[in-house]
CSV table of C-alpha atoms in Angstrom, one decimal:
chain,number,residue,atom,x,y,z
A,1,MET,CA,-47.4,17.5,-175.7
A,2,ALA,CA,-48.9,19.3,-172.7
A,3,ASP,CA,-50.8,22.4,-173.5
A,4,PRO,CA,-49.2,25.6,-172.0
A,5,VAL,CA,-52.5,26.4,-170.3
A,6,LEU,CA,-51.9,23.4,-168.0
A,7,PHE,CA,-48.7,24.9,-166.7
A,8,GLU,CA,-50.4,28.2,-166.0
A,9,PHE,CA,-53.3,26.6,-164.1
A,10,LEU,CA,-51.0,24.3,-162.2
A,11,HIS,CA,-48.8,27.2,-161.3
A,12,THR,CA,-51.7,29.1,-159.9
A,13,GLU,CA,-52.7,26.1,-157.8
A,14,MET,CA,-49.2,25.7,-156.5
A,15,VAL,CA,-49.0,29.3,-155.5
A,16,ALA,CA,-52.3,29.0,-153.6
A,17,GLU,CA,-51.2,25.7,-152.0
A,18,LEU,CA,-47.6,26.3,-151.2
A,19,TRP,CA,-46.7,29.9,-150.5
A,20,ALA,CA,-48.1,30.2,-147.0
A,21,PRO,CA,-47.4,26.9,-145.2
A,22,ASP,CA,-43.7,26.9,-144.8
A,23,PRO,CA,-42.4,24.1,-142.6
A,24,ASP,CA,-39.4,26.3,-141.7
A,25,PRO,CA,-40.7,29.8,-140.9
A,26,GLY,CA,-38.0,32.4,-140.8
A,27,TRP,CA,-38.0,36.1,-140.8
A,28,GLY,CA,-41.3,37.4,-142.0
A,29,GLY,CA,-43.0,37.0,-145.3
A,30,LYS,CA,-39.8,36.7,-147.3
A,31,LYS,CA,-39.1,33.2,-146.2
A,32,SER,CA,-42.5,31.9,-147.1
A,33,LEU,CA,-41.7,32.1,-150.8
A,34,SER,CA,-38.7,29.7,-150.4
A,35,VAL,CA,-40.7,26.6,-151.0
A,36,LEU,CA,-41.9,27.9,-154.4
A,37,GLU,CA,-38.4,29.1,-155.2
A,38,GLY,CA,-37.1,25.7,-154.3
A,39,LEU,CA,-39.6,23.9,-156.6
A,40,GLY,CA,-38.6,26.3,-159.4
A,41,PHE,CA,-35.0,25.7,-158.9
A,42,ARG,CA,-35.4,21.9,-159.2
A,43,VAL,CA,-37.5,22.3,-162.4
A,44,GLY,CA,-35.0,24.8,-163.8
A,45,GLN,CA,-32.1,22.4,-163.1
A,46,ALA,CA,-33.9,19.5,-164.8
A,47,LEU,CA,-34.9,21.6,-167.8
A,48,GLY,CA,-31.3,22.7,-168.1
A,49,GLU,CA,-30.1,19.2,-168.2
A,50,ARG,CA,-32.4,18.3,-171.0
A,51,LEU,CA,-31.1,21.0,-173.3
A,52,PRO,CA,-29.3,20.1,-176.5
A,53,ARG,CA,-25.6,19.5,-176.1
A,54,GLU,CA,-24.6,22.5,-178.1
A,55,THR,CA,-26.3,24.9,-175.8
A,56,LEU,CA,-24.6,23.4,-172.8
A,57,ALA,CA,-21.3,24.5,-174.0
A,58,PHE,CA,-21.8,28.1,-173.1
A,59,ARG,CA,-18.6,29.8,-172.1
A,60,GLU,CA,-19.8,33.4,-171.6
A,61,GLU,CA,-22.2,34.5,-169.0
A,62,LEU,CA,-23.9,36.7,-171.6
A,63,ASP,CA,-24.6,33.7,-173.8
A,64,ALA,CA,-26.2,31.9,-170.9
A,65,LEU,CA,-28.4,34.9,-170.2
A,66,LYS,CA,-29.4,35.3,-173.8
A,67,PHE,CA,-30.4,31.7,-173.7
A,68,LEU,CA,-32.7,32.3,-170.8
A,69,CYS,CA,-34.3,35.2,-172.5
A,70,LYS,CA,-34.9,33.5,-175.8
A,71,ASP,CA,-35.1,29.7,-175.6
A,72,LEU,CA,-36.1,29.1,-172.0
A,73,TRP,CA,-38.7,31.9,-172.1
A,74,ALA,CA,-40.0,30.6,-175.4
A,75,ALA,CA,-40.4,27.2,-174.0
A,76,MET,CA,-42.2,28.4,-170.9
A,77,PHE,CA,-44.3,31.2,-172.3
A,78,GLN,CA,-44.1,31.0,-176.1
A,79,LYS,CA,-42.5,34.5,-176.3
A,80,HIS,CA,-39.2,36.1,-175.8
A,81,MET,CA,-38.1,38.4,-172.9
A,82,ASP,CA,-38.5,42.0,-173.8
A,83,GLY,CA,-35.3,43.4,-172.6
A,84,LEU,CA,-31.9,42.4,-171.2
A,85,ARG,CA,-29.6,44.9,-169.6
A,86,THR,CA,-26.3,44.4,-167.8
A,87,ASN,CA,-23.7,46.5,-166.0
A,88,HIS,CA,-21.0,44.1,-167.3
A,89,GLN,CA,-20.1,43.2,-163.8
A,90,GLY,CA,-22.3,40.2,-163.3
A,91,THR,CA,-25.6,41.9,-162.8
A,92,TYR,CA,-28.3,41.5,-165.3
A,93,VAL,CA,-31.8,42.8,-165.5
A,94,LEU,CA,-34.3,40.8,-167.5
A,95,GLN,CA,-37.5,42.7,-168.3
A,96,ASP,CA,-40.8,41.3,-169.4
A,97,ASN,CA,-43.4,43.9,-170.2
A,98,SER,CA,-46.3,41.4,-170.0
A,99,PHE,CA,-45.3,38.5,-167.8
A,100,PRO,CA,-47.8,35.7,-168.6
A,101,LEU,CA,-48.3,34.5,-165.1
A,102,LEU,CA,-49.4,38.1,-164.1
A,103,ILE,CA,-51.5,39.0,-167.2
A,104,THR,CA,-54.6,37.4,-165.9
A,105,MET,CA,-54.4,39.4,-162.7
A,106,GLY,CA,-55.1,42.6,-164.6
A,107,SER,CA,-53.1,45.7,-165.2
A,108,GLY,CA,-52.1,48.5,-163.0
A,109,PRO,CA,-51.2,48.6,-159.3
A,110,GLN,CA,-54.4,47.0,-157.9
A,111,TYR,CA,-53.0,43.6,-157.0
A,112,LEU,CA,-49.4,44.6,-156.5
A,113,GLU,CA,-49.2,43.0,-153.1
A,114,GLU,CA,-50.1,39.6,-154.5
A,115,ALA,CA,-47.6,39.7,-157.3
A,116,PRO,CA,-44.4,38.4,-155.5
A,117,LYS,CA,-45.8,35.0,-154.9
A,118,PHE,CA,-46.4,34.6,-158.6
A,119,LEU,CA,-42.8,35.3,-159.3
A,120,ALA,CA,-41.0,33.1,-156.8
A,121,PHE,CA,-41.3,29.9,-158.9
A,122,THR,CA,-39.9,31.6,-162.0
A,123,CYS,CA,-37.0,33.2,-160.0
A,124,GLY,CA,-36.1,29.7,-158.8
A,125,LEU,CA,-36.4,28.3,-162.2
A,126,LEU,CA,-34.0,30.9,-163.8
A,127,CYS,CA,-31.5,30.3,-160.9
A,128,GLY,CA,-31.8,26.5,-161.4
A,129,ALA,CA,-31.2,26.7,-165.1
A,130,LEU,CA,-28.2,28.9,-164.6
A,131,HIS,CA,-26.9,26.4,-162.1
A,132,THR,CA,-27.0,23.6,-164.7
A,133,LEU,CA,-25.2,25.9,-167.1
A,134,GLY,CA,-22.4,26.4,-164.5
A,135,PHE,CA,-23.3,29.7,-163.0
A,136,GLN,CA,-24.1,30.4,-159.4
A,137,SER,CA,-26.6,33.2,-159.1
A,138,LEU,CA,-29.0,35.1,-157.0
A,139,VAL,CA,-32.3,35.9,-158.8
A,140,THR,CA,-34.9,38.3,-157.5
A,141,ALA,CA,-37.9,39.8,-159.1
A,142,SER,CA,-39.7,43.1,-158.8
A,143,VAL,CA,-42.9,44.5,-160.1
A,144,ALA,CA,-43.7,48.2,-160.5
A,145,SER,CA,-46.9,47.9,-162.3
A,146,LEU,CA,-48.7,44.7,-163.4
A,147,PRO,CA,-48.2,42.9,-165.7
A,148,ALA,CA,-44.6,44.2,-166.3
A,149,CYS,CA,-41.9,42.7,-164.2
A,150,LYS,CA,-38.1,42.6,-163.9
A,151,PHE,CA,-35.9,39.8,-162.9
A,152,GLN,CA,-32.5,40.7,-161.5
A,153,VAL,CA,-29.8,38.1,-161.9
A,154,VAL,CA,-26.6,38.6,-159.9
A,155,ILE,CA,-23.9,36.1,-160.9
A,156,GLN,CA,-21.9,35.0,-157.9
A,157,LYS,CA,-18.2,35.0,-158.6
A,158,SER,CA,-16.5,32.1,-156.9
B,1,MET,CA,-33.8,27.8,-191.8
B,2,SER,CA,-33.8,24.2,-190.8
B,3,ARG,CA,-32.2,25.2,-187.6
B,4,GLN,CA,-35.0,27.6,-186.9
B,5,ALA,CA,-37.6,24.8,-187.4
B,6,ASN,CA,-35.6,22.6,-185.1
B,7,ARG,CA,-35.7,25.2,-182.4
B,8,GLY,CA,-39.5,25.3,-182.7
B,9,THR,CA,-40.0,21.6,-181.9
B,10,GLU,CA,-37.3,21.9,-179.3
B,11,ASN,CA,-39.3,24.6,-177.5
B,12,LYS,CA,-42.5,22.6,-177.7
B,13,LYS,CA,-40.9,19.6,-176.2
B,14,MET,CA,-39.5,21.7,-173.4
B,15,SER,CA,-42.8,23.4,-172.8
B,16,SER,CA,-44.3,20.0,-172.3
B,17,GLU,CA,-41.5,18.9,-170.1
B,18,LEU,CA,-41.9,22.0,-168.1
B,19,PHE,CA,-45.4,20.9,-167.1
B,20,THR,CA,-44.3,17.3,-166.4
B,21,LEU,CA,-41.3,18.4,-164.3
B,22,THR,CA,-43.3,21.0,-162.4
B,23,TYR,CA,-45.9,18.5,-161.6
B,24,GLY,CA,-43.2,16.1,-160.4
B,25,ALA,CA,-41.7,18.8,-158.2
B,26,LEU,CA,-45.1,19.5,-156.7
B,27,VAL,CA,-45.8,15.9,-155.9
B,28,THR,CA,-42.3,15.6,-154.3
B,29,GLN,CA,-43.1,18.7,-152.2
B,30,LEU,CA,-46.4,17.4,-151.1
B,31,CYS,CA,-44.9,14.1,-150.0
B,32,LYS,CA,-42.5,16.1,-147.9
B,33,ASP,CA,-45.3,18.2,-146.4
B,34,TYR,CA,-47.7,15.4,-145.6
B,35,GLU,CA,-47.1,12.4,-143.4
B,36,ASN,CA,-49.1,9.9,-145.4
B,37,ASP,CA,-49.8,9.2,-149.0
B,38,GLU,CA,-53.6,9.3,-148.6
B,39,ASP,CA,-53.3,13.0,-147.7
B,40,VAL,CA,-51.2,13.7,-150.7
B,41,ASN,CA,-53.7,11.9,-152.9
B,42,LYS,CA,-56.5,14.0,-151.4
B,43,GLN,CA,-54.5,17.2,-151.9
B,44,LEU,CA,-53.7,16.4,-155.5
B,45,ASP,CA,-57.4,15.6,-156.2
B,46,ARG,CA,-58.4,18.9,-154.6
B,47,MET,CA,-55.9,20.9,-156.6
B,48,GLY,CA,-57.0,19.1,-159.8
B,49,TYR,CA,-60.6,19.9,-159.0
B,50,ASN,CA,-59.7,23.6,-158.7
B,51,ILE,CA,-57.9,23.4,-162.1
B,52,GLY,CA,-60.8,21.5,-163.7
B,53,VAL,CA,-63.4,24.1,-162.8
B,54,ARG,CA,-61.3,26.7,-164.6
B,55,LEU,CA,-60.0,24.5,-167.4
B,56,ILE,CA,-63.5,23.7,-168.6
B,57,GLU,CA,-64.0,27.4,-169.5
B,58,ASP,CA,-60.8,27.3,-171.6
B,59,PHE,CA,-61.9,24.0,-173.2
B,60,LEU,CA,-65.4,25.1,-174.1
B,61,ALA,CA,-64.1,28.4,-175.6
B,62,ARG,CA,-61.5,26.6,-177.7
B,63,SER,CA,-63.2,23.5,-178.8
B,64,ASN,CA,-66.7,24.5,-179.8
B,65,VAL,CA,-68.2,21.4,-178.3
B,66,GLY,CA,-71.8,21.8,-177.4
B,67,ARG,CA,-73.7,20.1,-174.6
B,68,CYS,CA,-73.4,16.4,-174.4
B,69,HIS,CA,-76.7,14.4,-174.3
B,70,ASP,CA,-75.4,11.2,-172.8
B,71,PHE,CA,-72.5,9.8,-171.0
B,72,ARG,CA,-71.2,8.1,-174.1
B,73,GLU,CA,-70.9,11.3,-175.9
B,74,THR,CA,-69.1,12.8,-172.9
B,75,ALA,CA,-66.7,9.9,-172.9
B,76,ASP,CA,-65.9,10.6,-176.6
B,77,VAL,CA,-65.3,14.3,-176.0
B,78,ILE,CA,-63.0,13.7,-173.0
B,79,ALA,CA,-60.9,11.1,-174.7
B,80,LYS,CA,-60.7,12.4,-178.3
B,81,VAL,CA,-60.9,16.1,-177.8
B,82,ALA,CA,-59.9,17.1,-174.3
B,83,PHE,CA,-57.0,14.7,-173.7
B,84,LYS,CA,-55.8,15.4,-177.2
B,85,MET,CA,-55.9,19.1,-176.7
B,86,TYR,CA,-54.2,19.3,-173.3
B,87,LEU,CA,-51.9,16.3,-173.1
B,88,GLY,CA,-51.5,15.3,-176.7
B,89,ILE,CA,-52.7,11.8,-176.2
B,90,THR,CA,-55.9,9.9,-177.0
B,91,PRO,CA,-56.9,7.4,-174.4
B,92,SER,CA,-59.2,4.5,-175.5
B,93,ILE,CA,-62.6,4.0,-174.0
B,94,THR,CA,-63.5,0.5,-172.8
B,95,ASN,CA,-65.4,-1.5,-170.2
B,96,TRP,CA,-68.8,0.1,-170.5
B,97,SER,CA,-71.1,-1.0,-167.7
B,98,PRO,CA,-74.4,-2.4,-169.0
B,99,ALA,CA,-76.3,0.6,-167.7
B,100,GLY,CA,-73.9,2.9,-169.6
B,101,ASP,CA,-73.0,4.9,-166.5
B,102,GLU,CA,-69.5,3.7,-166.1
B,103,PHE,CA,-66.5,3.4,-168.5
B,104,SER,CA,-62.7,3.3,-168.4
B,105,LEU,CA,-60.1,5.5,-170.0
B,106,ILE,CA,-57.0,3.5,-170.9
B,107,LEU,CA,-53.9,5.6,-171.1
B,108,GLU,CA,-51.1,3.9,-173.0
B,109,ASN,CA,-48.6,6.6,-172.2
B,110,ASN,CA,-49.3,9.1,-169.4
B,111,PRO,CA,-47.3,12.3,-170.0
B,112,LEU,CA,-47.4,13.1,-166.3
B,113,VAL,CA,-45.3,10.2,-165.4
B,114,ASP,CA,-42.3,10.7,-167.8
B,115,PHE,CA,-39.1,10.6,-165.8
B,116,VAL,CA,-40.9,9.1,-162.7
B,117,GLU,CA,-40.0,6.1,-160.6
B,118,LEU,CA,-42.1,5.5,-157.5
B,119,PRO,CA,-40.0,4.7,-154.5
B,120,ASP,CA,-41.2,1.6,-152.5
B,121,ASN,CA,-42.3,3.5,-149.5
B,122,HIS,CA,-45.0,5.3,-151.5
B,123,SER,CA,-47.0,2.3,-152.5
B,124,SER,CA,-50.4,4.0,-151.8
B,125,LEU,CA,-49.5,7.2,-153.6
B,126,ILE,CA,-51.6,7.8,-156.7
B,127,TYR,CA,-49.1,9.8,-158.6
B,128,SER,CA,-51.4,11.2,-161.3
B,129,ASN,CA,-54.3,11.8,-159.0
B,130,LEU,CA,-54.5,15.4,-160.1
B,131,LEU,CA,-56.1,14.1,-163.3
B,132,CYS,CA,-59.1,12.6,-161.4
B,133,GLY,CA,-59.7,16.0,-159.7
B,134,VAL,CA,-59.5,17.8,-163.1
B,135,LEU,CA,-62.0,15.4,-164.7
B,136,ARG,CA,-64.4,15.7,-161.7
B,137,GLY,CA,-64.1,19.5,-161.5
B,138,ALA,CA,-64.6,20.1,-165.2
B,139,LEU,CA,-67.6,17.8,-165.5
B,140,GLU,CA,-69.2,19.4,-162.4
B,141,MET,CA,-69.2,22.7,-164.2
B,142,VAL,CA,-71.3,21.1,-167.0
B,143,GLN,CA,-73.8,19.7,-164.5
B,144,MET,CA,-72.4,16.2,-164.2
B,145,ALA,CA,-71.5,14.7,-160.9
B,146,VAL,CA,-69.0,11.9,-161.6
B,147,GLU,CA,-66.4,9.9,-159.7
B,148,ALA,CA,-63.0,9.4,-161.3
B,149,LYS,CA,-60.4,7.1,-159.9
B,150,PHE,CA,-57.3,5.2,-161.0
B,151,VAL,CA,-57.8,1.4,-161.0
B,152,GLN,CA,-54.6,0.5,-162.8
B,153,ASP,CA,-51.3,2.3,-163.0
B,154,THR,CA,-48.2,1.6,-165.0
B,155,LEU,CA,-46.2,3.1,-162.2
B,156,LYS,CA,-47.3,0.3,-160.0
B,157,GLY,CA,-46.5,-2.4,-162.4
B,158,ASP,CA,-49.8,-2.7,-164.2
B,159,GLY,CA,-49.7,-3.1,-168.0
B,160,VAL,CA,-51.8,0.0,-168.7
B,161,THR,CA,-53.0,3.1,-166.8
B,162,GLU,CA,-56.8,3.0,-166.3
B,163,ILE,CA,-59.1,5.7,-165.0
B,164,ARG,CA,-62.5,4.5,-164.1
B,165,MET,CA,-65.3,7.0,-164.6
B,166,ARG,CA,-68.7,6.7,-162.9
B,167,PHE,CA,-71.6,8.9,-163.6
B,168,ILE,CA,-73.4,9.7,-160.3
B,169,ARG,CA,-76.2,12.1,-161.2
B,170,ARG,CA,-77.0,15.2,-163.2
B,171,ILE,CA,-76.7,18.3,-161.2
B,172,GLU,CA,-79.9,20.3,-161.1
B,173,ASP,CA,-78.8,23.9,-161.1
B,174,ASN,CA,-81.0,26.8,-160.1
B,175,LEU,CA,-80.8,28.2,-163.6
B,176,PRO,CA,-82.4,31.5,-164.2
B,177,ALA,CA,-85.8,31.2,-165.8
B,178,GLY,CA,-85.7,30.7,-169.6
B,179,GLU,CA,-82.2,29.4,-169.7
B,180,GLU,CA,-81.2,25.8,-170.5
């Protein structure tokens, strides 16, 4: 059993290593997070595949989102998501009032500019897990004040 | 009730897999970014070092282990306390050099390599090289310069995974007067 601290430290190193050097630079800073997002996506997909069978049988979007908030979050961060809101049209907002990967950066607006790169991996991970559960989605994250953050999930209708 | 308990272990397992899978994704990415495996090995070692210098703080705070007086004691702490705490395994310690400055850690099951199969064209990749960096970085923070390297690896067909540890020297810090 790997200790959760290992994941946190590894994540920090990954951010330091991978967020800047993008082999395929596109428009501005936005693109530079795609590598981290891609990594997260793959990990999320694989984690999704390793879920117990019963959970893979989700029919409803909402069940899948609830799963992310409870089980997946508990597996990653040993806690549940603090809030889940939806407009019932495929858009969900997942709120974490003290996102573990941001906690160590302090509270308040001081390091706000640095925050996005610490969220990219997790965005990808949520997206990847949803992909395994059968939902195409766009996941973005926003931070108003550390260490609280919101993940917005938009389910893509095919 | 039993369902609840079941969930708990499920989460623990997933949390461990989260680390293993994330590490795998990282190695994959580095193999894409760098032309040759040597550079990937170096990069993994460097990242491990950065983790190690921070992990030691966490370890000392949580374990209540004091200063080690010789390398044998260090070996014991690494294998029985640190590996246990962070990876949930206890490597065995063997192959002491006569001088007592070298030993081997034998890992029967390396959690970093779950789900891994090395492709043929990466024969010189040391998949778990991060571990060597972690060990080096952490020990450097307690004034020990060591060299850690993989000499056997199950991923490459060896029977066991073996990390060779060599004590180089004690680092003399410019400690403030009166502190030891």
